[in-house]
Structure formats: structure tokens, C-alpha cells
PDB file of C-alpha atoms in Angstrom:
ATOM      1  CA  UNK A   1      88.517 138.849 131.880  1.00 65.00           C
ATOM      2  CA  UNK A   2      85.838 135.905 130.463  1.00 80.00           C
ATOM      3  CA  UNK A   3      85.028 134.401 133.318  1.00 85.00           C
ATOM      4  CA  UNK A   4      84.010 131.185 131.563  1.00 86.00           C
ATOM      5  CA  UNK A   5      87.481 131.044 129.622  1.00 89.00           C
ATOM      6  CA  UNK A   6      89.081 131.303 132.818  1.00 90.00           C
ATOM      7  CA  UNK A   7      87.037 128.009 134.311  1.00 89.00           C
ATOM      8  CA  UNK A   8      88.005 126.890 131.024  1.00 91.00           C
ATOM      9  CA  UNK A   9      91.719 127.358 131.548  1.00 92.00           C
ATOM     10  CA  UNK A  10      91.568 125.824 135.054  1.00 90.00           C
ATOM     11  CA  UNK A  11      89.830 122.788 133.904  1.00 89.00           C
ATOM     12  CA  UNK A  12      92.767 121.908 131.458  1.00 91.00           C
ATOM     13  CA  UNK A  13      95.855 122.909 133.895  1.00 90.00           C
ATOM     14  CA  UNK A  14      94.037 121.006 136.290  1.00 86.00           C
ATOM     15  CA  UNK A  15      93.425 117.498 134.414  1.00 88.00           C
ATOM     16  CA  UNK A  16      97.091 118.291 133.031  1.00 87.00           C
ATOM     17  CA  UNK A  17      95.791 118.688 128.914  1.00 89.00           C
ATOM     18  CA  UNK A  18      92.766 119.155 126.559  1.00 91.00           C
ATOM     19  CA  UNK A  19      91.907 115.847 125.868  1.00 89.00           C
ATOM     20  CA  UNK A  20      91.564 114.745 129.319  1.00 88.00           C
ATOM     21  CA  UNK A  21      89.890 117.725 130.622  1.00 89.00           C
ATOM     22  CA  UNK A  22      87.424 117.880 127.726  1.00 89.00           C
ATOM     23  CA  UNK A  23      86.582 114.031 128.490  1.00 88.00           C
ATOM     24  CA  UNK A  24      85.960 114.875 132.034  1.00 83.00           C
ATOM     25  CA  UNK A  25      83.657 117.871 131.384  1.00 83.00           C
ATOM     26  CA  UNK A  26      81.962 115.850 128.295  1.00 87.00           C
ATOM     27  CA  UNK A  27      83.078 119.005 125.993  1.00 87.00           C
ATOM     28  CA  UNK A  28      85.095 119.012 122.931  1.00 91.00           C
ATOM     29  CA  UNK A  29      88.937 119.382 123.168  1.00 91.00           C
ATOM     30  CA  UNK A  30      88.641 122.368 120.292  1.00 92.00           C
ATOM     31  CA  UNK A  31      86.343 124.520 122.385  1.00 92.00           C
ATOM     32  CA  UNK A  32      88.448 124.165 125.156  1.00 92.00           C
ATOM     33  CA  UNK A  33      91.633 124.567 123.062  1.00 92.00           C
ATOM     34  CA  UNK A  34      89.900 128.340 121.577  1.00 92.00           C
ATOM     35  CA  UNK A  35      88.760 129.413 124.986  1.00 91.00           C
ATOM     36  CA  UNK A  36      92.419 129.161 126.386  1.00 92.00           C
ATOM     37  CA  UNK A  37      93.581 130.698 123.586  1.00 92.00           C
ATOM     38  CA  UNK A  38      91.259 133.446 123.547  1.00 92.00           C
ATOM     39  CA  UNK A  39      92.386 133.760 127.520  1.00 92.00           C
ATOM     40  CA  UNK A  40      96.076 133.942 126.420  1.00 92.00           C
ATOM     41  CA  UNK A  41      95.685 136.848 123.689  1.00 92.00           C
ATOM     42  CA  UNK A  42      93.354 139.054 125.960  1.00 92.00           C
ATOM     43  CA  UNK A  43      96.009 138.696 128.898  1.00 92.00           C
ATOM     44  CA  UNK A  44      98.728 138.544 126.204  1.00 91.00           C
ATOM     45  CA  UNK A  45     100.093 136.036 128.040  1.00 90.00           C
ATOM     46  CA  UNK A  46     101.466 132.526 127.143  1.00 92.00           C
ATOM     47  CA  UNK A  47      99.460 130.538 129.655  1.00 93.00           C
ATOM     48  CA  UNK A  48     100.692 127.044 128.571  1.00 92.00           C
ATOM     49  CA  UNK A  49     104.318 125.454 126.603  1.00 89.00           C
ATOM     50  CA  UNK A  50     102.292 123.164 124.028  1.00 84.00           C
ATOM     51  CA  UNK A  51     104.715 120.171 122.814  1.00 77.00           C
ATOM     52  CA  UNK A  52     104.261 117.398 120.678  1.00 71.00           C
ATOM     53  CA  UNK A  53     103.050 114.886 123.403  1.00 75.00           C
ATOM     54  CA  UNK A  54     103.065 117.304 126.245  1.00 79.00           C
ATOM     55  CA  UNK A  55     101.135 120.558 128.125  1.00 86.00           C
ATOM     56  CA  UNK A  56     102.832 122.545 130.523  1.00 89.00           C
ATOM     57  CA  UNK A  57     101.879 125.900 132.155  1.00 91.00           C
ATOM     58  CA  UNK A  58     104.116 128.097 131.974  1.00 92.00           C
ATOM     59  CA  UNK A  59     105.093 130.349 135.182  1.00 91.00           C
ATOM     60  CA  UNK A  60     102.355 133.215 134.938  1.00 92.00           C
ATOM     61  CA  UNK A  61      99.973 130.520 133.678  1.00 90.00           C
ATOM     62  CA  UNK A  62     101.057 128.430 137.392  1.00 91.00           C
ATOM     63  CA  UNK A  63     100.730 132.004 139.165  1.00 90.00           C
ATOM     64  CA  UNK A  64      97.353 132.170 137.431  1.00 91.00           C
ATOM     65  CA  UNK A  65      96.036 128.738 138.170  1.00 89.00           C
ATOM     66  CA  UNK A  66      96.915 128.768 141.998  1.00 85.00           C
ATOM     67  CA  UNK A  67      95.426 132.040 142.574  1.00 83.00           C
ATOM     68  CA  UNK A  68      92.400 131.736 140.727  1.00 86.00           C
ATOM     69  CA  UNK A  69      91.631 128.188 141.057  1.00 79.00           C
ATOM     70  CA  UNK A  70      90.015 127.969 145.015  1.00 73.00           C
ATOM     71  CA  UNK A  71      88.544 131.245 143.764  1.00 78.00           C
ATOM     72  CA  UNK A  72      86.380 129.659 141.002  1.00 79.00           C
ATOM     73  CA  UNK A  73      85.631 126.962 143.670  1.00 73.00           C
ATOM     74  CA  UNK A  74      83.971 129.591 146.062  1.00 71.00           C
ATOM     75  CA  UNK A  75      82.066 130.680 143.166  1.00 74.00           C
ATOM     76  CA  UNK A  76      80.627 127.603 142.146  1.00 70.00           C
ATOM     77  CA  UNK A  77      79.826 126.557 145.787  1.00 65.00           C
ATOM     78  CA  UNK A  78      78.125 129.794 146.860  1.00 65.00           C
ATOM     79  CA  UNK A  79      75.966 129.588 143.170  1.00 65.00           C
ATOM     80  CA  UNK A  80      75.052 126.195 144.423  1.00 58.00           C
ATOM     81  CA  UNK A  81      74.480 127.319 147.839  1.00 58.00           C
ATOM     82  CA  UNK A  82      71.947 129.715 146.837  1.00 59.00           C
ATOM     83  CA  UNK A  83      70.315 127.473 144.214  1.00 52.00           C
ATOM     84  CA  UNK A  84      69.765 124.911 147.167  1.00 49.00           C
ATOM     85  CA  UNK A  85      68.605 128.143 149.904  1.00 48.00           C
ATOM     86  CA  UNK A  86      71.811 126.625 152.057  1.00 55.00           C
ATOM     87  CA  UNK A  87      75.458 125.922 152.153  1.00 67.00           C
ATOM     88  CA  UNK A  88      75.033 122.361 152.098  1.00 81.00           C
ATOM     89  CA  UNK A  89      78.280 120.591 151.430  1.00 88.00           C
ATOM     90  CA  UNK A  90      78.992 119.256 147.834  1.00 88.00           C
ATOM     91  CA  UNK A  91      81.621 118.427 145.365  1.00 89.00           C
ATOM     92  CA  UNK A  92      84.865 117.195 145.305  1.00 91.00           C
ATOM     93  CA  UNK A  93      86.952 117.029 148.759  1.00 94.00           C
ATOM     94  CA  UNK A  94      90.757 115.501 148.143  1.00 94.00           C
ATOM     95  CA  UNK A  95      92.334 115.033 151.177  1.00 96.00           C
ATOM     96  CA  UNK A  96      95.698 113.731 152.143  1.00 96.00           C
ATOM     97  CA  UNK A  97      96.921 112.311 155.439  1.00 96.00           C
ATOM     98  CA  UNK A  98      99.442 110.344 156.896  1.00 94.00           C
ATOM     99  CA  UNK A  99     100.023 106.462 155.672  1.00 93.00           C
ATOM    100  CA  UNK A 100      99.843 104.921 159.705  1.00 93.00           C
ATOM    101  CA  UNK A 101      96.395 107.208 160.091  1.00 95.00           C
ATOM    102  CA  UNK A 102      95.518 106.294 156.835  1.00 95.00           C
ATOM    103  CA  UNK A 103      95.504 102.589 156.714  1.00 92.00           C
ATOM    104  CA  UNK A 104      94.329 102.273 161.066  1.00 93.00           C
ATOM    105  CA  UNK A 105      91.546 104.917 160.809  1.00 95.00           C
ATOM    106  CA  UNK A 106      90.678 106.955 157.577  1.00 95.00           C
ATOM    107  CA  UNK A 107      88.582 103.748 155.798  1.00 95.00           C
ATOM    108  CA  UNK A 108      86.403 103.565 158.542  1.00 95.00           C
ATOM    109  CA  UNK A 109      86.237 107.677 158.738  1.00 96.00           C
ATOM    110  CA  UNK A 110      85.737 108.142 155.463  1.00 97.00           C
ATOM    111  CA  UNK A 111      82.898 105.781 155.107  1.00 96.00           C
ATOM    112  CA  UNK A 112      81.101 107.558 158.242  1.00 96.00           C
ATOM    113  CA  UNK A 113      82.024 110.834 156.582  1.00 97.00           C
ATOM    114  CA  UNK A 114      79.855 109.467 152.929  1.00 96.00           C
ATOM    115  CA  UNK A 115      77.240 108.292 155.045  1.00 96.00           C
ATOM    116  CA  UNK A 116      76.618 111.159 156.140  1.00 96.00           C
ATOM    117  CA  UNK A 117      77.539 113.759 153.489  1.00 96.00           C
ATOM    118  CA  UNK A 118      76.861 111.565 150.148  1.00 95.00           C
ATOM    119  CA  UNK A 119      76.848 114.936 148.207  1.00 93.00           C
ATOM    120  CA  UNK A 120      80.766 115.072 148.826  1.00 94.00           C
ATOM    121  CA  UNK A 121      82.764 112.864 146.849  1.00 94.00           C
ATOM    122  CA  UNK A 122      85.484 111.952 149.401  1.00 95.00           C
ATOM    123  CA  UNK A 123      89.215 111.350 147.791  1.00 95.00           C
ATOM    124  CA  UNK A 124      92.032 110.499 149.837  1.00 95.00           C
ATOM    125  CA  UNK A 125      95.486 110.121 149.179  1.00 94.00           C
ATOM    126  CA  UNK A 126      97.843 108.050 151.910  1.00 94.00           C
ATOM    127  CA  UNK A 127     101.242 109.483 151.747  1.00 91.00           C
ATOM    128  CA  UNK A 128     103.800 110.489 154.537  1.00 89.00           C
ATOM    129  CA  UNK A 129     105.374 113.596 152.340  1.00 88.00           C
ATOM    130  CA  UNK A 130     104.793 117.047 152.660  1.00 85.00           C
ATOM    131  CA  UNK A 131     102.639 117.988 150.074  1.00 85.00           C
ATOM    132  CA  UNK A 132     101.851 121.566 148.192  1.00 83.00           C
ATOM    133  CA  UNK A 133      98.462 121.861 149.851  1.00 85.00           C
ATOM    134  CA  UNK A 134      97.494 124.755 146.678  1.00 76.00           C
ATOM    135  CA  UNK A 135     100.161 122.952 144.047  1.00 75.00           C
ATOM    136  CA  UNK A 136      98.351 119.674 144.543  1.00 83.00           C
ATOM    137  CA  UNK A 137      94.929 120.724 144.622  1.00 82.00           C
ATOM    138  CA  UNK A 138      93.985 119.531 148.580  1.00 89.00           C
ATOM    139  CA  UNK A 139      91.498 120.751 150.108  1.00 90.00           C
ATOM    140  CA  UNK A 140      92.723 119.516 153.166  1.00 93.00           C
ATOM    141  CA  UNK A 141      95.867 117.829 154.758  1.00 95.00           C
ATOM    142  CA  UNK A 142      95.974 116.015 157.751  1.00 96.00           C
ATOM    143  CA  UNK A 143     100.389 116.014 159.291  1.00 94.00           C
ATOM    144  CA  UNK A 144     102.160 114.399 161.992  1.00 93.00           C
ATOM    145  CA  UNK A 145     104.011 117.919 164.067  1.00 91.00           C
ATOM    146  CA  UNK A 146     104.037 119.227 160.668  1.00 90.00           C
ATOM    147  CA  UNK A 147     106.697 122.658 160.712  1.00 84.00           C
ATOM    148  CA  UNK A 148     105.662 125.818 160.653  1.00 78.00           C
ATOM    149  CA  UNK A 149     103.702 127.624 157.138  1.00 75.00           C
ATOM    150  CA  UNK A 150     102.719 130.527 156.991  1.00 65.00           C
ATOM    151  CA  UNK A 151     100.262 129.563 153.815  1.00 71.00           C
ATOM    152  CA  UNK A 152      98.818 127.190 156.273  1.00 80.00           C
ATOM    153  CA  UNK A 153      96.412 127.152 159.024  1.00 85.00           C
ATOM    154  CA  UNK A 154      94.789 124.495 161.183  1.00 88.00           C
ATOM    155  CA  UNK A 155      94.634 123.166 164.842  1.00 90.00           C
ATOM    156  CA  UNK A 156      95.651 119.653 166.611  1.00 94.00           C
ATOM    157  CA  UNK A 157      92.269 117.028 166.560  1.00 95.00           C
ATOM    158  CA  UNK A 158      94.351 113.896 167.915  1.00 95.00           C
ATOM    159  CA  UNK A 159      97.209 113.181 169.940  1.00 94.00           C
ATOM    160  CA  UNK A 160      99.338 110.199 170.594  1.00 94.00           C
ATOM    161  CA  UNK A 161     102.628 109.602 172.293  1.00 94.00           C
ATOM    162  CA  UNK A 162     105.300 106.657 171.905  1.00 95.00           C
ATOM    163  CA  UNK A 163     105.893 103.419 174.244  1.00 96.00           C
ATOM    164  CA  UNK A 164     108.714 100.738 174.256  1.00 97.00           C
ATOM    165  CA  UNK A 165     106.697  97.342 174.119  1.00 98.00           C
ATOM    166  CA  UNK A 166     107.767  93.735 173.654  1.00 97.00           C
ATOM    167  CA  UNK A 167     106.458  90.668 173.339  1.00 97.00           C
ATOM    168  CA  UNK A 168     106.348  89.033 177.177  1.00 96.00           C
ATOM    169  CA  UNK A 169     108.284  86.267 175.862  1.00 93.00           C
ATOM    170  CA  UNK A 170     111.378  88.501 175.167  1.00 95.00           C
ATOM    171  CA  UNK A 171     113.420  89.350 178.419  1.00 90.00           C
ATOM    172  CA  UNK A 172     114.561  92.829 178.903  1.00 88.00           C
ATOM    173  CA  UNK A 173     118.529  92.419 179.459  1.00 83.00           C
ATOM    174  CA  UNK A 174     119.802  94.064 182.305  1.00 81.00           C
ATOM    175  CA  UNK A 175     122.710  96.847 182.243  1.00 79.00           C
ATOM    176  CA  UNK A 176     124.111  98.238 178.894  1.00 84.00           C
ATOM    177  CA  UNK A 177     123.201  94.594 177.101  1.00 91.00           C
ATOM    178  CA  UNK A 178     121.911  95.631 173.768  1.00 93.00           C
ATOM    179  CA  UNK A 179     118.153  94.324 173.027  1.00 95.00           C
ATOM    180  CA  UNK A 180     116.994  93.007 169.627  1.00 96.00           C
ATOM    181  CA  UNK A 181     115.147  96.096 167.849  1.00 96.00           C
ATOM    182  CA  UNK A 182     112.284  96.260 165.428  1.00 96.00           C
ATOM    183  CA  UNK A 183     112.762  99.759 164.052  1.00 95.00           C
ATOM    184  CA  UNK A 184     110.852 101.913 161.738  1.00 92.00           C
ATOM    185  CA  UNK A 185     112.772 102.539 158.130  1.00 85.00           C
ATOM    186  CA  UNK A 186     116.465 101.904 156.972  1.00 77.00           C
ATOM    187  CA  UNK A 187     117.839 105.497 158.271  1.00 74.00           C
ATOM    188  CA  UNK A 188     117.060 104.725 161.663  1.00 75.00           C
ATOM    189  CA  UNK A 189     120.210 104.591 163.016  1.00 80.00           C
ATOM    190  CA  UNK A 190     119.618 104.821 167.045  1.00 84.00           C
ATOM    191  CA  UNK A 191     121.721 102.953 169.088  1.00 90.00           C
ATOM    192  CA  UNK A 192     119.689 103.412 172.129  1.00 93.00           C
ATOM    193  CA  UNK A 193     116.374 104.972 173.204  1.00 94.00           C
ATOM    194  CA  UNK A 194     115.604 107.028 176.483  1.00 94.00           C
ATOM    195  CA  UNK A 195     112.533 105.798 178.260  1.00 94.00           C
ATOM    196  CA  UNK A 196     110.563 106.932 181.327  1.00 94.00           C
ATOM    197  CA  UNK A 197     109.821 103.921 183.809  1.00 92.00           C
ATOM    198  CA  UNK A 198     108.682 104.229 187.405  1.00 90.00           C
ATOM    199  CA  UNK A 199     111.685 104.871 188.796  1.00 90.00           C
ATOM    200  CA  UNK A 200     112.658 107.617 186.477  1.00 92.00           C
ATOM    201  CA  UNK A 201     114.618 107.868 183.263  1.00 93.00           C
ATOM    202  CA  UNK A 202     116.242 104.959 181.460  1.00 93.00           C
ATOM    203  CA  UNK A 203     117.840 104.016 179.014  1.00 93.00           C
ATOM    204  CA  UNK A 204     117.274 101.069 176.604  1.00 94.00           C
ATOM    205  CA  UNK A 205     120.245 100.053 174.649  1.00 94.00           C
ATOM    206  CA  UNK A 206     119.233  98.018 170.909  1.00 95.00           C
ATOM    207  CA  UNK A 207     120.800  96.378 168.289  1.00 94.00           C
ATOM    208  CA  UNK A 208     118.259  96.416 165.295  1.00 95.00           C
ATOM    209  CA  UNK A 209     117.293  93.325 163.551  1.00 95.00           C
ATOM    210  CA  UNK A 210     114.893  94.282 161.405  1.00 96.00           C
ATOM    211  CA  UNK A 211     113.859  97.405 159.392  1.00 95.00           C
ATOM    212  CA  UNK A 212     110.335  98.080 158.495  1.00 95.00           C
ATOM    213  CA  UNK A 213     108.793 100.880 156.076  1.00 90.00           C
ATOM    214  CA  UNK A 214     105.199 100.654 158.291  1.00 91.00           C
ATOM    215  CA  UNK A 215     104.457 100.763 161.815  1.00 94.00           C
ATOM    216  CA  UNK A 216     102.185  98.323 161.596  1.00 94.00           C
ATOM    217  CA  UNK A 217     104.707  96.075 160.373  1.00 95.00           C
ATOM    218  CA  UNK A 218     106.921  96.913 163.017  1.00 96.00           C
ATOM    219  CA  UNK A 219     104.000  96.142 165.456  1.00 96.00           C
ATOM    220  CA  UNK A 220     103.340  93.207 163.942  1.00 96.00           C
ATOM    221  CA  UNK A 221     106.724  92.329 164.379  1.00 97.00           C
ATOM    222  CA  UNK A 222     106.928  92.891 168.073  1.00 97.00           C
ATOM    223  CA  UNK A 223     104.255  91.146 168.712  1.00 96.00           C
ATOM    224  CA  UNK A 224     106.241  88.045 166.831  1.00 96.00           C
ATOM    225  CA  UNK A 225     108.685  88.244 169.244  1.00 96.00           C
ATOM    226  CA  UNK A 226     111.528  89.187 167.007  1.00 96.00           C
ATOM    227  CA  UNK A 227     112.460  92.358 169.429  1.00 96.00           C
ATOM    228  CA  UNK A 228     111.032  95.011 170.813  1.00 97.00           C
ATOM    229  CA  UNK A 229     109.574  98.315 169.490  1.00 97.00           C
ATOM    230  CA  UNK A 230     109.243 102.004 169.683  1.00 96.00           C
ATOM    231  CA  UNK A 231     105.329 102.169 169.174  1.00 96.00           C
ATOM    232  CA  UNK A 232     102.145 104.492 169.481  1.00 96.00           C
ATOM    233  CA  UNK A 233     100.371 103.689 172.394  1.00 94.00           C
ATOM    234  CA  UNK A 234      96.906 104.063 170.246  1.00 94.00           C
ATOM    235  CA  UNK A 235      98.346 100.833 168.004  1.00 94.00           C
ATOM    236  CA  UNK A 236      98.926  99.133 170.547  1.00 95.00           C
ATOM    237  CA  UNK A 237      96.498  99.910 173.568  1.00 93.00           C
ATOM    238  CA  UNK A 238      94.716  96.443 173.136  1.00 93.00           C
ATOM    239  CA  UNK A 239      97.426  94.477 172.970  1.00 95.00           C
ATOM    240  CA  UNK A 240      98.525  95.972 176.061  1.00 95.00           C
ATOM    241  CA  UNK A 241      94.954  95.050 178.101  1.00 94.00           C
ATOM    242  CA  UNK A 242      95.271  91.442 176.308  1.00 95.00           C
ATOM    243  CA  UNK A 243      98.654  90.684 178.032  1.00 95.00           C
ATOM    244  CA  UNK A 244     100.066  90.159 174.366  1.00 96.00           C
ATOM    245  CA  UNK A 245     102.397  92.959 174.591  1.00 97.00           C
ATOM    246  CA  UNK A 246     104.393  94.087 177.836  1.00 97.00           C
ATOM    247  CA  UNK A 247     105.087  97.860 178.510  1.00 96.00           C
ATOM    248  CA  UNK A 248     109.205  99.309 179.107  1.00 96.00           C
ATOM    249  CA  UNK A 249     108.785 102.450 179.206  1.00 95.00           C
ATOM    250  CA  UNK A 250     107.071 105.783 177.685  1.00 96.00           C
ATOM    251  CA  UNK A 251     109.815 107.361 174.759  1.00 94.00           C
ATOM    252  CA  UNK A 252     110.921 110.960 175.604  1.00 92.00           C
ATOM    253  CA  UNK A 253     110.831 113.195 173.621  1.00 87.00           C
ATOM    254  CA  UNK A 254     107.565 115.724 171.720  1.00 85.00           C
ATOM    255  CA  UNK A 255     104.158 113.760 171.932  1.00 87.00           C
ATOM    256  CA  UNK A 256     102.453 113.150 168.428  1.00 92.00           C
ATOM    257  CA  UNK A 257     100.402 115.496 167.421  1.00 94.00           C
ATOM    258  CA  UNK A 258      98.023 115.185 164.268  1.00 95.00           C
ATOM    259  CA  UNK A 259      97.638 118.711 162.499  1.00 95.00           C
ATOM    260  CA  UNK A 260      94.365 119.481 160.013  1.00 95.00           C
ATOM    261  CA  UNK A 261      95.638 122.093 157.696  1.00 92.00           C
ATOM    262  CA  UNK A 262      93.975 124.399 154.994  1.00 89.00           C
ATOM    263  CA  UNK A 263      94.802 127.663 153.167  1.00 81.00           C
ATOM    264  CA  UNK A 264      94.584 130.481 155.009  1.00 66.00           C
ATOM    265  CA  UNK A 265      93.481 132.944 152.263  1.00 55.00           C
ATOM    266  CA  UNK A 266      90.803 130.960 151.166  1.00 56.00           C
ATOM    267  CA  UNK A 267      87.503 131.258 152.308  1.00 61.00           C
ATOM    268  CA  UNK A 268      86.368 127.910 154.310  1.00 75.00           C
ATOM    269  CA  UNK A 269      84.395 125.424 152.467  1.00 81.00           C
ATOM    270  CA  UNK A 270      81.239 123.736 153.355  1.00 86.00           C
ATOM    271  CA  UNK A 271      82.854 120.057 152.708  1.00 91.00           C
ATOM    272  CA  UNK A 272      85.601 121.440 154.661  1.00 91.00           C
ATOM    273  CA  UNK A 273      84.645 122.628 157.533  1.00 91.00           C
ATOM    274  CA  UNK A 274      82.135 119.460 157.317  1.00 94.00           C
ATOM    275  CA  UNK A 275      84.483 117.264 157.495  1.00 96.00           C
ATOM    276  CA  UNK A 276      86.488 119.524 160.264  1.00 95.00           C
ATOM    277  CA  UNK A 277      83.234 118.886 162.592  1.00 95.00           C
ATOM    278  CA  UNK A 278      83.137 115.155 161.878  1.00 96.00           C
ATOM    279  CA  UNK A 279      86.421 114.690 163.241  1.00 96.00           C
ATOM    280  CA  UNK A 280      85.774 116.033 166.254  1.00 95.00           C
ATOM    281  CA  UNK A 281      82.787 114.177 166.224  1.00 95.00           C
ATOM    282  CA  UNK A 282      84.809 111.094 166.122  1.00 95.00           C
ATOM    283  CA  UNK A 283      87.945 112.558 168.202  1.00 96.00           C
ATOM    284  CA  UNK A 284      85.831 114.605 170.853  1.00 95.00           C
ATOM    285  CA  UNK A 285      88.552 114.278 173.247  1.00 94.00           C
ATOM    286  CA  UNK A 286      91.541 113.995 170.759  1.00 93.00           C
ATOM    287  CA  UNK A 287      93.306 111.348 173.570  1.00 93.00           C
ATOM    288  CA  UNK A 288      95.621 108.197 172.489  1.00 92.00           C
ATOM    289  CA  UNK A 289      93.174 106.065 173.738  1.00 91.00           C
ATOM    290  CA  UNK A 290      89.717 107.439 172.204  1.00 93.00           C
ATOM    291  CA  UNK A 291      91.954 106.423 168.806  1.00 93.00           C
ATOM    292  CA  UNK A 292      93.035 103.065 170.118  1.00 92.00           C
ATOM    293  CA  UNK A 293      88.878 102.277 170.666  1.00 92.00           C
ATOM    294  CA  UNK A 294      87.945 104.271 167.466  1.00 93.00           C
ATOM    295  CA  UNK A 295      90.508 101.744 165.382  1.00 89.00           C
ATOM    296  CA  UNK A 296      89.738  98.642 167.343  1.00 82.00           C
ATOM    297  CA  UNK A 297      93.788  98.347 167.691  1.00 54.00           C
TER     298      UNK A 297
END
């Protein structure tokens, strides 16, 4: 198999058509166009489904892509490794990671993370979805107690756990009196949540009065005085010490743990694992609180 019609093939299934892969590589669309074909008659294979306005692999071109596509990745970072006499990390590193981590933490991470590394060009995507970490083309993922893959591999580097606050304006109603609620997202449809006070278990009965896409909205909310909310103590930590916020109760229920995840079958990268190290760098401990002073919350 050409190796360079291969790279060739990648580059288009990757930017999703000729003319936008052979304006990112600065080649002409023909030469790409003849190197994929020359790839498809030597596999005898029909790689893509060419329409009028439209490029789509087709199923063994997909199998293709995703199983040679970190492969031709290695090879271009171990050339460059050599070249250089080291692996020092370089190229393109798209991560994605959860929107609350995203919009508290990952600016200021990411700019550290440049800094540092200014060989890597850093992408990050905010999303709270389960991606396809080899569909997508991550390099890396960073999940809230994300289930089980087998694809997958990758350890905890933070954890945070959940907190009933309220503004100290808002009394907490005694008995089975409902309290007004600040809840995350429109499905939410708990009537009650079970807290952990001094005395033991407790539970908190609420009647919702306002539903919010983003924790930070929600906190934002709370700290209003609207109601009170279900919250991570590393949001709201400061608030806490400032006397802004009054604590109910720590949820029940799973702590939160934040997951890094990569392929297992591929080889790790130097960006990778470099930006592996400078999270625990940041996150040494991987505590609530190291978060809540990292983010200034």
C-alpha cells in the first residue's frame, strides 16, 4: 500500500472533501483527488460515495480511516521525534471536556498548558455529550463518571462532591414544607433531595422555580436568593468562607469524579501524555477544594 496515498486519503476524510483538505495542506484538489483514487483501485475498494455537493466514506473507507488514522499520527511524531533527537511534544491536540470544567477551569489550563508547550496547538471543544473519542478525532476526553468502554482507558485527576446551599437570606422551612428550588435542566424532575447534616440523614423537600441549562447559572441563582441549590462544593467553596452562601447539607449519593480518557490501542502521544502531567501538575491532590482555589470560585 502507498503510504503517501494513504496520508493522502486521511487528509480528505478528515477535513470532510478535496477542496478543503487540499486548502489546508496548500496542495491541489486534483492531486489529492488521483492519489485517492489510485488508493481505491489498488485496494479495489470504493473508499468514498462522491455526490454532486457531497463526500462521504463509505463503510470500509470509515473502517480504513479509524484504524489507520492515529497510526499515521505515530508515524509522523516519531519522524519528528528523531529529526529533533527527542520526543518533544508537537502538533495538533483536540481535546474535549465537560461544559461546567470547561468554562470554570480549562481557559486558564489551557493557557498554562501553551505557555509551556507552544509547539502544541491546543483545541478544545466544551460539550457535555459522549463523544466517539476515534470517530471524532480526540486525542483526549476529559468525563464526569463516564460508563464503562472498553476502547477507552484513563484514570480519575479531580474529584468533587455535591452540597445543598442557599442564600442566608432564604429560611430553610421546617418539616415536609417544600423549599423554592434552583435546579439544573428541564428533566429534573426531583421532588426532594436526601442530604447528610450533623445529625444524620435528611431530607429536603423542593418545589422548583427555576430551570437552568448551566450550573453556574444555577449558582448564580442561589446566590440571588431565588431558592436553594444542589451545587459542587468546588463552585462554591468561596462563597461559603464569604458568608454569601449557607451550607444544608452534603447530597448522597456517588461523588464526582472527572475521568481523562484515551484509546487504548494507540500508542501514547507526547502532547498527550504532556498534557496528562500538567494536570496533575495543577490537580496534585485531585481534592474539591485544590479546584475551588485553582478557579478562584
Amino acid at each position: 500500500m502507498d503510504l503517501q496515498a494513504l496520508a493522502d486519503f486521511n487528509l480528505v476524510a478528515r477535513h470532510g472533501g478535496f477542496a478543503r483538505a487540499a486548502r489546508a495542506a496548500g496542495r491541489p484538489k486534483a492531486t489529492l483527488s488521483r492519489r485517492v483514487a489510485e488508493l481505491e483501485a489498488s485496494l479495489n475498494l470504493r473508499l468514498f460515495e462522491r455526490g454532486a455537493r457531497t463526500l462521504k466514506l463509505t463503510e470500509e473507507g470509515r473502517a480504513l480511516f479509524e484504524r489507520t488514522g492515529s497510526l499515521l499520527t505515530e508515524l509522523d511524531e516519531a519522524a519528528a521525534a528523531i529529526a529533533s533527537g527527542g520526543e518533544k511534544p508537537r502538533g495538533r491536540l483536540r481535546i474535549s471536556a465537560p461544559l461546567l470544567f470547561s468554562q470554570t477551569a480549562m481557559g486558564k489550563l489551557a493557557a498554562g498548558f501553551a505557555l509551556k508547550h507552544p509547539e502544541v496547538r491546543l483545541e478544545i471543544t466544551a460539550e457535555d455529550r459522549a463523544v466517539d473519542i476515534v470517530e471524532e478525532g480526540y486525542d483526549l476526553v476529559i468525563r464526569v463518571n463516564p460508563n464503562p468502554d472498553e476502547g477507552l482507558v484513563g484514570r480519575i485527576f479531580l474529584r468533587d462532591r455535591l452540597m445543598v446551599v442557599a442564600s442566608p437570606g432564604l429560611a430553610r422551612p421546617a418539616g415536609n414544607v417544600a423549599v423554592p428550588a434552583v435546579v439544573r435542566g428541564a428533566g429534573d424532575r426531583t421532588a426532594a433531595w436526601d442530604v447528610m447534616v450533623p445529625t444524620g440523614r435528611a431530607r429536603i423537600a423542593i418545589e422548583p422555580v427555576l430551570r437552568l441549562s448551566s450550573l453556574v447559572m444555577v449558582r448564580d441563582a442561589v446566590r440571588a436568593g431565588v431558592g436553594a441549590g444542589r451545587l459542587p462544593v468546588s463552585l462554591v467553596s468561596h462563597d461559603l468562607a464569604a458568608g454569601t452562601l449557607v451550607h444544608w447539607g452534603d447530597a448522597l449519593g456517588p461523588d464526582i469524579a472527572l475521568w481523562t480518557l484515551y484509546p487504548s490501542r494507540r500508542l501514547l502521544s507526547a502532547r498527550v501524555s504532556a498534557f496528562l502531567d500538567y494536570l496533575k501538575e495543577a490537580f496534585p491532590l485531585g481534592t474539591p477544594d485544590e479546584l475551588a482555589a485553582y478557579i478562584g470560585a
